[in-house]
Coordinates of C-alpha atoms and ligand atoms in Angstrom, one line a residue:
X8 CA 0.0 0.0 0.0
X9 CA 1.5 3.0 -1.2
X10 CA 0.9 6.4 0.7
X11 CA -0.2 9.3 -1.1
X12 CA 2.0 12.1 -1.3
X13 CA 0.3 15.6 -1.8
X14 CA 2.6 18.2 -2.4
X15 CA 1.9 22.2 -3.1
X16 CA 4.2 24.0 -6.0
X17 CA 3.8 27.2 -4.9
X18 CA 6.4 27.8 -8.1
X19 CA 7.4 31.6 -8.2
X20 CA 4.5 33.1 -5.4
X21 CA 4.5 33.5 -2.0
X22 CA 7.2 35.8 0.2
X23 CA 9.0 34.6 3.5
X24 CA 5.7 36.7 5.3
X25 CA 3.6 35.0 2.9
X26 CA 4.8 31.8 3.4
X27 CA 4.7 31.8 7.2
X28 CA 1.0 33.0 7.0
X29 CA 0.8 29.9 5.1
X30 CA 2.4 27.7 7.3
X31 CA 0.6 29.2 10.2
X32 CA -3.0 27.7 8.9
X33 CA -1.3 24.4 7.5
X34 CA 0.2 22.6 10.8
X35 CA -2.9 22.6 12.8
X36 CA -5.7 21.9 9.5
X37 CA -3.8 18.6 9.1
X38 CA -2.9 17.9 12.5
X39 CA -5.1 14.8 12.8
X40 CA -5.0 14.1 9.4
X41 CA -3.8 10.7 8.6
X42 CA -3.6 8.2 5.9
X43 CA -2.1 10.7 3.4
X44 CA 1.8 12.7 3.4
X45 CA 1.4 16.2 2.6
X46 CA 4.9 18.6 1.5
X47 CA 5.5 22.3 0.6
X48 CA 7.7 23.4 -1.8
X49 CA 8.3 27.2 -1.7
X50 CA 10.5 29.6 -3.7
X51 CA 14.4 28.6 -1.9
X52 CA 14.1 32.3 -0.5
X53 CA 11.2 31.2 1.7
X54 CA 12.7 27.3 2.7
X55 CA 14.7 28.5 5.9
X56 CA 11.4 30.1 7.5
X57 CA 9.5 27.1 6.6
X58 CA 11.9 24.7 8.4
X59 CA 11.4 25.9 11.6
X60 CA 7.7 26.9 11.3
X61 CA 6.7 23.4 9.7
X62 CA 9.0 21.7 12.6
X63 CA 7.1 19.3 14.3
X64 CA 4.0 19.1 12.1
X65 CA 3.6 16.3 9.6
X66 CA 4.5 18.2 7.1
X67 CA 7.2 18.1 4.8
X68 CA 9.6 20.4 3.1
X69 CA 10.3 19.9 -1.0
X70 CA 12.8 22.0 -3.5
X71 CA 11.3 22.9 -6.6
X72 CA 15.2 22.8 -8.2
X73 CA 18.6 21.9 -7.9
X74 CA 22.0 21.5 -9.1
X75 CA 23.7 18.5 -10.1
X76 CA 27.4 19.6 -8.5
X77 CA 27.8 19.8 -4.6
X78 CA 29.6 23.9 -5.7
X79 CA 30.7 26.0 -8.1
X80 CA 30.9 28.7 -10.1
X81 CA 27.0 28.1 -11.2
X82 CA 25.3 31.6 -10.3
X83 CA 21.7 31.5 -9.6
X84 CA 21.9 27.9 -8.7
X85 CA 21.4 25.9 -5.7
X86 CA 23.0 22.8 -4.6
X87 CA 21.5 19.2 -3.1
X88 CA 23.8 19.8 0.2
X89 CA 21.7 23.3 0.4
X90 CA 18.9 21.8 0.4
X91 CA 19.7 19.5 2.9
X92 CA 20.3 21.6 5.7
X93 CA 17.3 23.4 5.6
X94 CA 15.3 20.0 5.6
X95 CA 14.0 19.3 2.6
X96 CA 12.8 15.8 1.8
X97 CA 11.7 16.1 -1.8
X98 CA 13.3 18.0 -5.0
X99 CA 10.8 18.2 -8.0
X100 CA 12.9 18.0 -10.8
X101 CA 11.8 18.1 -14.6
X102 CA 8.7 20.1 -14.5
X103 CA 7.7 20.9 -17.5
X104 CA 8.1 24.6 -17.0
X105 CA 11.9 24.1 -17.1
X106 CA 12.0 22.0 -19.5
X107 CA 9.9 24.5 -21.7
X108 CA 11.4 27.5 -20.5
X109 CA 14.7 27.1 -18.7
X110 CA 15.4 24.3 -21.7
X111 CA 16.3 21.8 -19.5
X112 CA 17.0 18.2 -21.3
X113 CA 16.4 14.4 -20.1
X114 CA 19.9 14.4 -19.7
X115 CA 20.4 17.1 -17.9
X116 CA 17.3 16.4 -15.5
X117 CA 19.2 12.9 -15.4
X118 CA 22.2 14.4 -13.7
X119 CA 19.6 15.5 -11.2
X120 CA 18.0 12.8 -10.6
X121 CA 21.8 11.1 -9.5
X122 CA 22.7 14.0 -7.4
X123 CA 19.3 14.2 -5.3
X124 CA 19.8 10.6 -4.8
X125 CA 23.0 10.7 -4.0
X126 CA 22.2 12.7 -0.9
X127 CA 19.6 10.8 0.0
X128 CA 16.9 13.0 -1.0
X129 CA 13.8 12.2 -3.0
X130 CA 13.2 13.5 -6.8
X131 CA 9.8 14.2 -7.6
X132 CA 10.2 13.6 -11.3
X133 CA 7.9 15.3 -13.3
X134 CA 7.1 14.2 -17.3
X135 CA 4.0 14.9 -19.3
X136 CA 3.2 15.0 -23.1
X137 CA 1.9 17.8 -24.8
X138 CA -2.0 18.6 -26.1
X139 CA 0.2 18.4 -30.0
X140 CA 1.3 15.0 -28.7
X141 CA -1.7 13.8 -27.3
X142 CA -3.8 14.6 -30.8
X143 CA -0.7 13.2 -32.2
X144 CA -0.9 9.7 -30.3
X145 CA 2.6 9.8 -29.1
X146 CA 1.8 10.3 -25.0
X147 CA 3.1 6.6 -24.7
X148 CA 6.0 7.4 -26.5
X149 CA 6.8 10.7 -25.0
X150 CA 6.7 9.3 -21.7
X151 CA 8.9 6.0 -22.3
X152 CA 11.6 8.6 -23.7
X153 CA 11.0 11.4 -20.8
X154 CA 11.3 8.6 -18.2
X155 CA 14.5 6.4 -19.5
X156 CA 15.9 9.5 -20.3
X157 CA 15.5 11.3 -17.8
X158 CA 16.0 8.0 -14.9
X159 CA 19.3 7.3 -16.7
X160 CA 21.9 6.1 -14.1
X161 CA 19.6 6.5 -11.4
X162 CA 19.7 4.4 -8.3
X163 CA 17.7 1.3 -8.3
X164 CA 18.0 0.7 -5.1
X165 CA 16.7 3.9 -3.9
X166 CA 14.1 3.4 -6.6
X167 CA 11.1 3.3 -4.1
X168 CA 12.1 6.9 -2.9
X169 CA 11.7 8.1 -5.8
X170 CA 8.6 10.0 -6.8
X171 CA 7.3 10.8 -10.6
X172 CA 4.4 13.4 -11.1
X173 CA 2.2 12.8 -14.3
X174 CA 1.8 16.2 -15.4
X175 CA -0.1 16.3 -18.6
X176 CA 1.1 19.9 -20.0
X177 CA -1.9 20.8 -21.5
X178 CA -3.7 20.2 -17.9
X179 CA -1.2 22.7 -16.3
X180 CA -2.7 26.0 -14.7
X181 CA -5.3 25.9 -17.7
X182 CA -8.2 24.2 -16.0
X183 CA -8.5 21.3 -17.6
X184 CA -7.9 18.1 -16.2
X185 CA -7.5 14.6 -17.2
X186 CA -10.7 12.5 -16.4
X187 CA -10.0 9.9 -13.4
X188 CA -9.8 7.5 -16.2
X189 CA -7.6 9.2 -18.4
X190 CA -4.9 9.5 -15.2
X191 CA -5.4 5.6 -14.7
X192 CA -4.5 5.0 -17.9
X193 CA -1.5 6.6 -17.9
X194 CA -0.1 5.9 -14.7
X195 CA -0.8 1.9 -15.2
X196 CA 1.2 2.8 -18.5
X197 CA 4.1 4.9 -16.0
X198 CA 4.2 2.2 -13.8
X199 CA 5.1 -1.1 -16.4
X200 CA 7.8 1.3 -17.5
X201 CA 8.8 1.9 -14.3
X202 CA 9.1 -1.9 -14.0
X203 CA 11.1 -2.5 -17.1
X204 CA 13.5 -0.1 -15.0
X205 CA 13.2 -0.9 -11.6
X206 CA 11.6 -4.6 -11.1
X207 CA 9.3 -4.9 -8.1
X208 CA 10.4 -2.1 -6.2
X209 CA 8.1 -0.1 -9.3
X210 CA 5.2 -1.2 -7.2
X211 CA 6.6 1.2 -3.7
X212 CA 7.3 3.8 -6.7
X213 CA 4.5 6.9 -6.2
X214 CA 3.0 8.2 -9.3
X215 CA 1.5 11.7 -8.4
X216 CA -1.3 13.3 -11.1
X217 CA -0.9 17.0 -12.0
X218 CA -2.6 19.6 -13.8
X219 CA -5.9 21.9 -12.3
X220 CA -6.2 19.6 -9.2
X221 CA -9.0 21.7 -7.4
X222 CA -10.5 20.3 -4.2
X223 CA -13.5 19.2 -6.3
X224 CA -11.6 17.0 -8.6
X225 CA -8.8 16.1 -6.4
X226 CA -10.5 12.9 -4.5
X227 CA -12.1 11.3 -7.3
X228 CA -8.7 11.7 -9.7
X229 CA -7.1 9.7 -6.0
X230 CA -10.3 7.0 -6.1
X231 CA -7.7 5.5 -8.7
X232 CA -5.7 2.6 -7.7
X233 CA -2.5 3.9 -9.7
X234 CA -2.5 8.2 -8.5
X235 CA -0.8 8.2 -5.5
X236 CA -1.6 11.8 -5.0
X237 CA -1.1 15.3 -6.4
X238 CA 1.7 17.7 -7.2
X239 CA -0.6 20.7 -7.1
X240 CA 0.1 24.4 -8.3
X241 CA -2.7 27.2 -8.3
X242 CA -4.9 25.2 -5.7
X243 CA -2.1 25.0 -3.6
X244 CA -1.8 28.7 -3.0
X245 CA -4.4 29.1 -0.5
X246 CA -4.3 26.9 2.6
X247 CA -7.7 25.8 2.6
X248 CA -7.7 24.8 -0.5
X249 CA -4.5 22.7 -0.3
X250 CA -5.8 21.2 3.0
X251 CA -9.0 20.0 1.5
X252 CA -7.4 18.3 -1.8
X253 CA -4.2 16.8 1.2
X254 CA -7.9 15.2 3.0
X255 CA -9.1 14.3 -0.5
X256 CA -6.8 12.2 -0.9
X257 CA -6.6 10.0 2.7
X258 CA -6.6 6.3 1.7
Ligands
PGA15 P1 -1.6 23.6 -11.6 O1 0.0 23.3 -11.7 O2 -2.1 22.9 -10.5 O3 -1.7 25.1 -11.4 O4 -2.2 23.2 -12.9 C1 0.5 22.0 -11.5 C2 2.0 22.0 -11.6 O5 2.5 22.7 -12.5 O6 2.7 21.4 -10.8

């Protein structure tokens, strides 16, 4: 029994005040929640504050980025080790808006993958096809390649701490979502691949959906026996909100 992780990509909203106002409303609405994992992921300005505020509630902290080297002369960029000492549990990695716009490559996200692993971190491993490749049939296809490209070198071992996020593109911060079915059908499809790569342990593997999860949609897309949860972005931006689709989606 695998159990669902609910995580809030706040992407590039929310200041340090903003985040701790956040905070402040989160810890006690899930306090007896159980049955569920829930994680924030803030802009990295906003990650030290949310250490100590989250401390001691169930929830966790997540990166929405890293670097691949422990240091360097990278400016702008953030290492795993950096992450590590504030707390964070999770990295999402791959989302689609950096592969879009920050052109970032399977093999790149790859290197990624290795480092947060390394560390003993989780990736949350987003991959998605696009509405053109959708029409176009090639979701499938577009997936294989996203996730043996973008798993390459990973750790097998650790392969049941690893995390992958279906995030259709054309479902992201546009309103429309994949039908429960739709979701099932792909994650089945994420998870056989993720056994070609991993063996049994594909079965401890979580396989979040993303795109529009609202509190009404959020427990019905979770009914499904392969969505594990929910990487969620604009919902995830007001606390009650969050906490309702987090209790949405208690097995
Ligand atoms: P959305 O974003 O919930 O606003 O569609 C999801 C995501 O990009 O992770």
């Amino acid at each position: 029994m695998r159990t669902a992780l609910v995580v809030a990509n706040w992407k590039m909203h929310k200041t340090v005040a903003e985040s701790l106002a956040f905070a402040a409303a989160l810890g006690p609405a899930l306090a007896d929640v159980r049955g569920v994992e829930a994680a924030v992921a803030p802009p990295f300005t906003a990650l030290a504050a949310l250490q100590n505020a989250l401390a001691g509630t169930s929830v966790a902290l997540a990166a929405q980025n890293a670097h691949f080297e422990k240091n360097g002369a990278f400016t702008g960029e953030i290492s795993v080790a950096m992450l590590a000492e504030l707390g964070c549990r999770y990295v999402i990695l791959g989302h689609s808006e950096r592969r879009a716009l920050f052109a970032e490559s399977d093999a790149f996200i790859a290197r990624k993958v290795r480092a947060v692993q390394a560390a003993g971190l989780r990736p949350i491993l987003c991959v998605g096809e696009s509405d053109a490749e959708r029409e176009a049939g090639r979701t499938f296809d577009v997936l294989r390649s996203q996730l043996e490209g973008s798993l390459a070198g990973a750790d097998a071992a650790r392969a049941s701490e690893l995390v992958v996020a279906y995030e259709p593109v054309w479902a992201i911060g546009t309103g429309k979502t994949a039908t429960s079915a739709q979701a099932q059908e792909v994650h089945a499809a994420i998870r056989a691949i993720l056994r070609e790569l991993a063996g049994g342990l594909a079965d401890a593997i979580r396989i979040q959906y993303g795109g529009s999860v609202k509190p009404e949609n959020a427990a019905e897309l979770m009914s499904q026996p392969d969505v594990d949860g929910a990487l969620v972005g604009g919902a995830s931006l007001k606390a009650a909100d969050f906490v309702a689709i987090v209790k949405g989606a208690t097995r």
